[in-house]
mmCIF file with all atom_site columns, C-alpha atoms in Angstrom:
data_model
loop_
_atom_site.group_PDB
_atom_site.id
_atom_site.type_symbol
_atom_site.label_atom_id
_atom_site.label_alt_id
_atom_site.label_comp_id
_atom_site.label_asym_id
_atom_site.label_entity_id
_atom_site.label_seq_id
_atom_site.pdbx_PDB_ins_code
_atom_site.Cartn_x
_atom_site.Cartn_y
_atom_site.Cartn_z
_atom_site.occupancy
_atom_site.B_iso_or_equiv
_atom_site.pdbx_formal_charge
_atom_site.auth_seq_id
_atom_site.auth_comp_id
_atom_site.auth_asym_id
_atom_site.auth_atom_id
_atom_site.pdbx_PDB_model_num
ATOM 1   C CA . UNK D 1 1   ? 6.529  -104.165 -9.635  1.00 53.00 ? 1   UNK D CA 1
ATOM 2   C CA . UNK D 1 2   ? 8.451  -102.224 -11.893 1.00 52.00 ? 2   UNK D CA 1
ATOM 3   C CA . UNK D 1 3   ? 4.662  -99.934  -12.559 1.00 51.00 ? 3   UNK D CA 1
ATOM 4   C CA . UNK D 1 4   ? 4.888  -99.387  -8.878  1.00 52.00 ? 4   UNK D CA 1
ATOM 5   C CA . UNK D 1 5   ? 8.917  -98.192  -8.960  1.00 51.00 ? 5   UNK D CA 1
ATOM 6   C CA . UNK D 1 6   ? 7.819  -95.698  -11.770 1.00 48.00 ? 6   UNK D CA 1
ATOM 7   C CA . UNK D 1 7   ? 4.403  -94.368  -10.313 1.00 50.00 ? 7   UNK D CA 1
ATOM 8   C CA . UNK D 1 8   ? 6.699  -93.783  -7.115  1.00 51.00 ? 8   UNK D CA 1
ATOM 9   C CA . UNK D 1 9   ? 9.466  -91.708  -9.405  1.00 52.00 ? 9   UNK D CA 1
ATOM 10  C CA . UNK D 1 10  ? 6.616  -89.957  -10.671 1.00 50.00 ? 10  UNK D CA 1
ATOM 11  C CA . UNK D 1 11  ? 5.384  -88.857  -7.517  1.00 49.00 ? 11  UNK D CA 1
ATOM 12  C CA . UNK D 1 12  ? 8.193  -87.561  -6.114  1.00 49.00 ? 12  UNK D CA 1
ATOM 13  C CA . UNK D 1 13  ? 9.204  -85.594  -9.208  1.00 47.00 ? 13  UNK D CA 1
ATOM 14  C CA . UNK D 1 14  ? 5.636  -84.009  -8.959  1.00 47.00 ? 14  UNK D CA 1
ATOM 15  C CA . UNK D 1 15  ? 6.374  -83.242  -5.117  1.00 49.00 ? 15  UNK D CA 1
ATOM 16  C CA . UNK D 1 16  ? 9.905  -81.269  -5.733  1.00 49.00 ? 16  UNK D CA 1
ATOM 17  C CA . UNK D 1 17  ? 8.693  -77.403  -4.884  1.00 49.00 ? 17  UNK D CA 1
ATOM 18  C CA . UNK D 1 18  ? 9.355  -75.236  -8.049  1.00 47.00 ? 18  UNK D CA 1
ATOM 19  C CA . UNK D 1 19  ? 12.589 -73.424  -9.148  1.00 48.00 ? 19  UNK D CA 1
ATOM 20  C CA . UNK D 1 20  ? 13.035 -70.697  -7.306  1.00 50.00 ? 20  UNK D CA 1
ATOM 21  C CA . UNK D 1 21  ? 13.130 -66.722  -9.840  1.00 44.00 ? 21  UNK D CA 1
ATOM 22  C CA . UNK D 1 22  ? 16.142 -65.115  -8.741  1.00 46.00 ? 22  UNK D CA 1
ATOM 23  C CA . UNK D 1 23  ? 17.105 -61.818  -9.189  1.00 48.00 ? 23  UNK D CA 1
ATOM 24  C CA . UNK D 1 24  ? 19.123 -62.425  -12.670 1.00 48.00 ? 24  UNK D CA 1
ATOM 25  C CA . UNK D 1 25  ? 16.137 -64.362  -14.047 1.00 46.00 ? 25  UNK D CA 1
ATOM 26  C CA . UNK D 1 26  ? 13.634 -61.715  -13.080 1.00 47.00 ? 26  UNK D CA 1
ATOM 27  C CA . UNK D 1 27  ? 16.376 -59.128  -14.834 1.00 52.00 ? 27  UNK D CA 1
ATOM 28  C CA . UNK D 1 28  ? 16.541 -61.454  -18.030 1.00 47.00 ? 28  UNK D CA 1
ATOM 29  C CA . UNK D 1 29  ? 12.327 -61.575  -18.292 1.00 49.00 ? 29  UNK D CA 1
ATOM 30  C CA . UNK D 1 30  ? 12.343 -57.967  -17.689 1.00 51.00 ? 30  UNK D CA 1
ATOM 31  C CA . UNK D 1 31  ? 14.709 -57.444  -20.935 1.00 55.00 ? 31  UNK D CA 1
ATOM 32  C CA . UNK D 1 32  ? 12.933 -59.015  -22.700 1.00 67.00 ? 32  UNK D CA 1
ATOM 33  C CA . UNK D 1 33  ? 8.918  -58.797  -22.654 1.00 88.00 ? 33  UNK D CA 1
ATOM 34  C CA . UNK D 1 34  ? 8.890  -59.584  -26.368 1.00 96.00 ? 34  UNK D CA 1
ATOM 35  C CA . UNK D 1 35  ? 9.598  -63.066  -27.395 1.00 97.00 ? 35  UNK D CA 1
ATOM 36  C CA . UNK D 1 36  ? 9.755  -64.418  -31.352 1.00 97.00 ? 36  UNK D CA 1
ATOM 37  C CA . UNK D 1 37  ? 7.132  -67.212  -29.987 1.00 97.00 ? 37  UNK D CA 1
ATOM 38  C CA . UNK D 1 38  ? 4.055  -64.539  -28.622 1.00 97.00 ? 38  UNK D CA 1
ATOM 39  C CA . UNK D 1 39  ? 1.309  -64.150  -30.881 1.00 96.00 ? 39  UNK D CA 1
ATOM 40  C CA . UNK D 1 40  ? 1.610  -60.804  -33.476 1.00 95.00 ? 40  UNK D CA 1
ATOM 41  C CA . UNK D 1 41  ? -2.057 -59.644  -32.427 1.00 94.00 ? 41  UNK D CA 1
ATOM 42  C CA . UNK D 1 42  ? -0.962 -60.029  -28.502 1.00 94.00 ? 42  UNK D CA 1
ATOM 43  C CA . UNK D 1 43  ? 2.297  -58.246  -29.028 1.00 95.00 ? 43  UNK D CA 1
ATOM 44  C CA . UNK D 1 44  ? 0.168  -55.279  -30.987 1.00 94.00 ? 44  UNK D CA 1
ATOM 45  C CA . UNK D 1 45  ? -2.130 -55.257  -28.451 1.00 94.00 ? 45  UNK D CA 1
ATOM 46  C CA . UNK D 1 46  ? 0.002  -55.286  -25.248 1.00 94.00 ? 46  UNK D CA 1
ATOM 47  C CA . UNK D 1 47  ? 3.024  -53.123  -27.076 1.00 94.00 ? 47  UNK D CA 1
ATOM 48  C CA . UNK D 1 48  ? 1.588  -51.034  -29.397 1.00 93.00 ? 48  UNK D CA 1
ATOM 49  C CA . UNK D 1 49  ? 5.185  -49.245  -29.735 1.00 93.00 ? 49  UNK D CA 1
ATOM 50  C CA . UNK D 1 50  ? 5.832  -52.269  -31.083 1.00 94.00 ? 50  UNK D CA 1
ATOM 51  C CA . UNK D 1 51  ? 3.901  -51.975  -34.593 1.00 94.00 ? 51  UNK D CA 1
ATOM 52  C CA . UNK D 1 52  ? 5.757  -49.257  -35.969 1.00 94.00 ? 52  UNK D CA 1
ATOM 53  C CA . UNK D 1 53  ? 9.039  -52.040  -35.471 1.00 96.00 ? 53  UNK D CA 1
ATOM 54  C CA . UNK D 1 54  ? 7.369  -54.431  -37.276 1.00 94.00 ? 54  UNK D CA 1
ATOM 55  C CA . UNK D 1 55  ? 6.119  -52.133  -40.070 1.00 94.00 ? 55  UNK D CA 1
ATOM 56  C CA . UNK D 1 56  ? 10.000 -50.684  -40.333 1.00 94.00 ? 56  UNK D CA 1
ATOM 57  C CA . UNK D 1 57  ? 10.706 -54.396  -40.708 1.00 93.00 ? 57  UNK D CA 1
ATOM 58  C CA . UNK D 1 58  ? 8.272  -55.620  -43.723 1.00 90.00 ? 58  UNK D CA 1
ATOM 59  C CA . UNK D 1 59  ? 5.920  -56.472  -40.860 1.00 90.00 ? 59  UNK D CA 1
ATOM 60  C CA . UNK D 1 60  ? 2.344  -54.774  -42.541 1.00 85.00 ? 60  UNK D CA 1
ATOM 61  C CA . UNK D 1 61  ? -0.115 -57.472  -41.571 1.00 79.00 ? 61  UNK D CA 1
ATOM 62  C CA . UNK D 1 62  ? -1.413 -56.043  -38.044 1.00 80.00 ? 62  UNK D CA 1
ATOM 63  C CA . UNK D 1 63  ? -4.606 -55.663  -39.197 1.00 81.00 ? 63  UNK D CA 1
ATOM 64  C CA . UNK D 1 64  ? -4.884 -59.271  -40.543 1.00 85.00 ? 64  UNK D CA 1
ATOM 65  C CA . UNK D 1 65  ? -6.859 -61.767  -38.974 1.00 88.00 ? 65  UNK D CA 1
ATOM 66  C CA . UNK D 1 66  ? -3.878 -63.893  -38.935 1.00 89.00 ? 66  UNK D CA 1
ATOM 67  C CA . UNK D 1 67  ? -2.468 -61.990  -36.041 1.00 90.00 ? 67  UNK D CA 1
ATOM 68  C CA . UNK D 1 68  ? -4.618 -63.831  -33.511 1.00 91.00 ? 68  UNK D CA 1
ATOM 69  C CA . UNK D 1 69  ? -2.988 -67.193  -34.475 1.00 94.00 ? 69  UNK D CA 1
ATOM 70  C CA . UNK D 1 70  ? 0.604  -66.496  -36.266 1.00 95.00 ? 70  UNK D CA 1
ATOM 71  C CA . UNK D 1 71  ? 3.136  -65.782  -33.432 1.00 96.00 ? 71  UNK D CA 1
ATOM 72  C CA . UNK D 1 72  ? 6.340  -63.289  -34.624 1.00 96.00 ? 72  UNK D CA 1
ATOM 73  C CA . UNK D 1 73  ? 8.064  -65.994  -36.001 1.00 96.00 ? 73  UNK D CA 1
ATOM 74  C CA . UNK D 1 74  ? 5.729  -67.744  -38.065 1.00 95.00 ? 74  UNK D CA 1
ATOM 75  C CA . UNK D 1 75  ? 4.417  -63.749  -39.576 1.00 94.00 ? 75  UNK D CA 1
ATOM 76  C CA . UNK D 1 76  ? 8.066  -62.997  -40.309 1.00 94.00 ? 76  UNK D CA 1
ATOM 77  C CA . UNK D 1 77  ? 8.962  -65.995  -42.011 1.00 95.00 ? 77  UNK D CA 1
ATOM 78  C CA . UNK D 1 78  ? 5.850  -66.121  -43.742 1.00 92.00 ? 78  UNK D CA 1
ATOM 79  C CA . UNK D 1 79  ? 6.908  -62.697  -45.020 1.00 91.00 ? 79  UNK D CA 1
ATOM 80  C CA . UNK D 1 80  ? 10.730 -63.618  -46.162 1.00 94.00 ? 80  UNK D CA 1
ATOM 81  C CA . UNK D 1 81  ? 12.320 -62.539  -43.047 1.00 95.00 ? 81  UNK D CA 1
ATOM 82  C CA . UNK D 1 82  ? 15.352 -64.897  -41.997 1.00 96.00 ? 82  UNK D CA 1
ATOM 83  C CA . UNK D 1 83  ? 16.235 -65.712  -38.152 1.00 96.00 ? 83  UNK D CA 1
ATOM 84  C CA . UNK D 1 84  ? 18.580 -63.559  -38.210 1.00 97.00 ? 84  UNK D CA 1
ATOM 85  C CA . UNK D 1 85  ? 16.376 -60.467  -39.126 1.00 97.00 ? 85  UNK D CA 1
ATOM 86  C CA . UNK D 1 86  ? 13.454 -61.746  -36.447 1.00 97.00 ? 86  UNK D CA 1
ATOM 87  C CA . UNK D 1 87  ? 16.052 -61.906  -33.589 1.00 97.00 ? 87  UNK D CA 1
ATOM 88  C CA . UNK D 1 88  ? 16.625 -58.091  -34.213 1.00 97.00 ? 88  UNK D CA 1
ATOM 89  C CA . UNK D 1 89  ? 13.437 -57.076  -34.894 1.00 97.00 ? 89  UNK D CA 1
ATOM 90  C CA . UNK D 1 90  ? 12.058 -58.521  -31.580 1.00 97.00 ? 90  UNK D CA 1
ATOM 91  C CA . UNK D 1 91  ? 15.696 -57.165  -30.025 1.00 97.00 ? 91  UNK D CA 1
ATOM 92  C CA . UNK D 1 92  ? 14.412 -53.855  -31.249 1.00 97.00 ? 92  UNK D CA 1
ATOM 93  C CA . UNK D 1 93  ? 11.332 -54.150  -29.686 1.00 96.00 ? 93  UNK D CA 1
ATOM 94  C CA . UNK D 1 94  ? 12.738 -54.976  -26.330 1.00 96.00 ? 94  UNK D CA 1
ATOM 95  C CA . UNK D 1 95  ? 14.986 -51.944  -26.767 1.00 95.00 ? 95  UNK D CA 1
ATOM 96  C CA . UNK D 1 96  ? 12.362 -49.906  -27.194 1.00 94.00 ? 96  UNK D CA 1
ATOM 97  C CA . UNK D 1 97  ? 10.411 -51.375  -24.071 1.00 92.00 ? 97  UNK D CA 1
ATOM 98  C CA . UNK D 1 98  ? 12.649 -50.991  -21.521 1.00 92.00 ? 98  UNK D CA 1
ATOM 99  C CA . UNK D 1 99  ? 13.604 -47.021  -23.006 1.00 88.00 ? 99  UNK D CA 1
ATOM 100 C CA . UNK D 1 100 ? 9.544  -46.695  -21.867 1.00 83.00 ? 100 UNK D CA 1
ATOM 101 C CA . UNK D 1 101 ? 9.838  -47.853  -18.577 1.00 77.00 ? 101 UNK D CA 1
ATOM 102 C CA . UNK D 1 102 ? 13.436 -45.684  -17.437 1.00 73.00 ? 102 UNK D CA 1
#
């Protein structure tokens, strides 16, 4: 009985349509395109503004094979940089980004 009480919770959490993006979500995505958790070789690749940041900011690994695996966080803190440092770096980034697209 009570397997039967929690397949039927399940179900109907599954069922609920998804949160609808409004406007200020959309606007908050848009700001920032650059998160500490993407992968360093998918930020190069997709922003490659981006780089020269993360050279300015000890970042000199680009080219390593690491890139592909390591997301921004990881890479910076494998390199000495505290949170603090990383939240700016990728706050740079995003500064940068949305000076490109105005």
């Amino acid at each position: 009985m009570a397997k039967a009480k929690a397949k039927a919770k399940a179900s109907k959490k599954a069922s609920k349509p998804a949160k609808k993006v409004g406007k200020k979500d959309s606007k908050q995505a848009a700001q920032h395109l650059i998160t500490k958790d993407m992968l360093i070789g998918e930020v190069a690749s997709k922003y490659p503004e981006a780089v020269e940041i993360m050279f300015k900011h000890g970042m000199h690994c680009i080219g390593c094979s690491m890139t592909a695996y390591e997301t921004i966080e990881q890479g910076c803190m494998g390199h000495g940089l505290t949170g603090e440092e990383i939240d700016k770096m990728v706050e740079e980034m995003n500064q940068v980004l949305a000076k490109k697209k105005n």
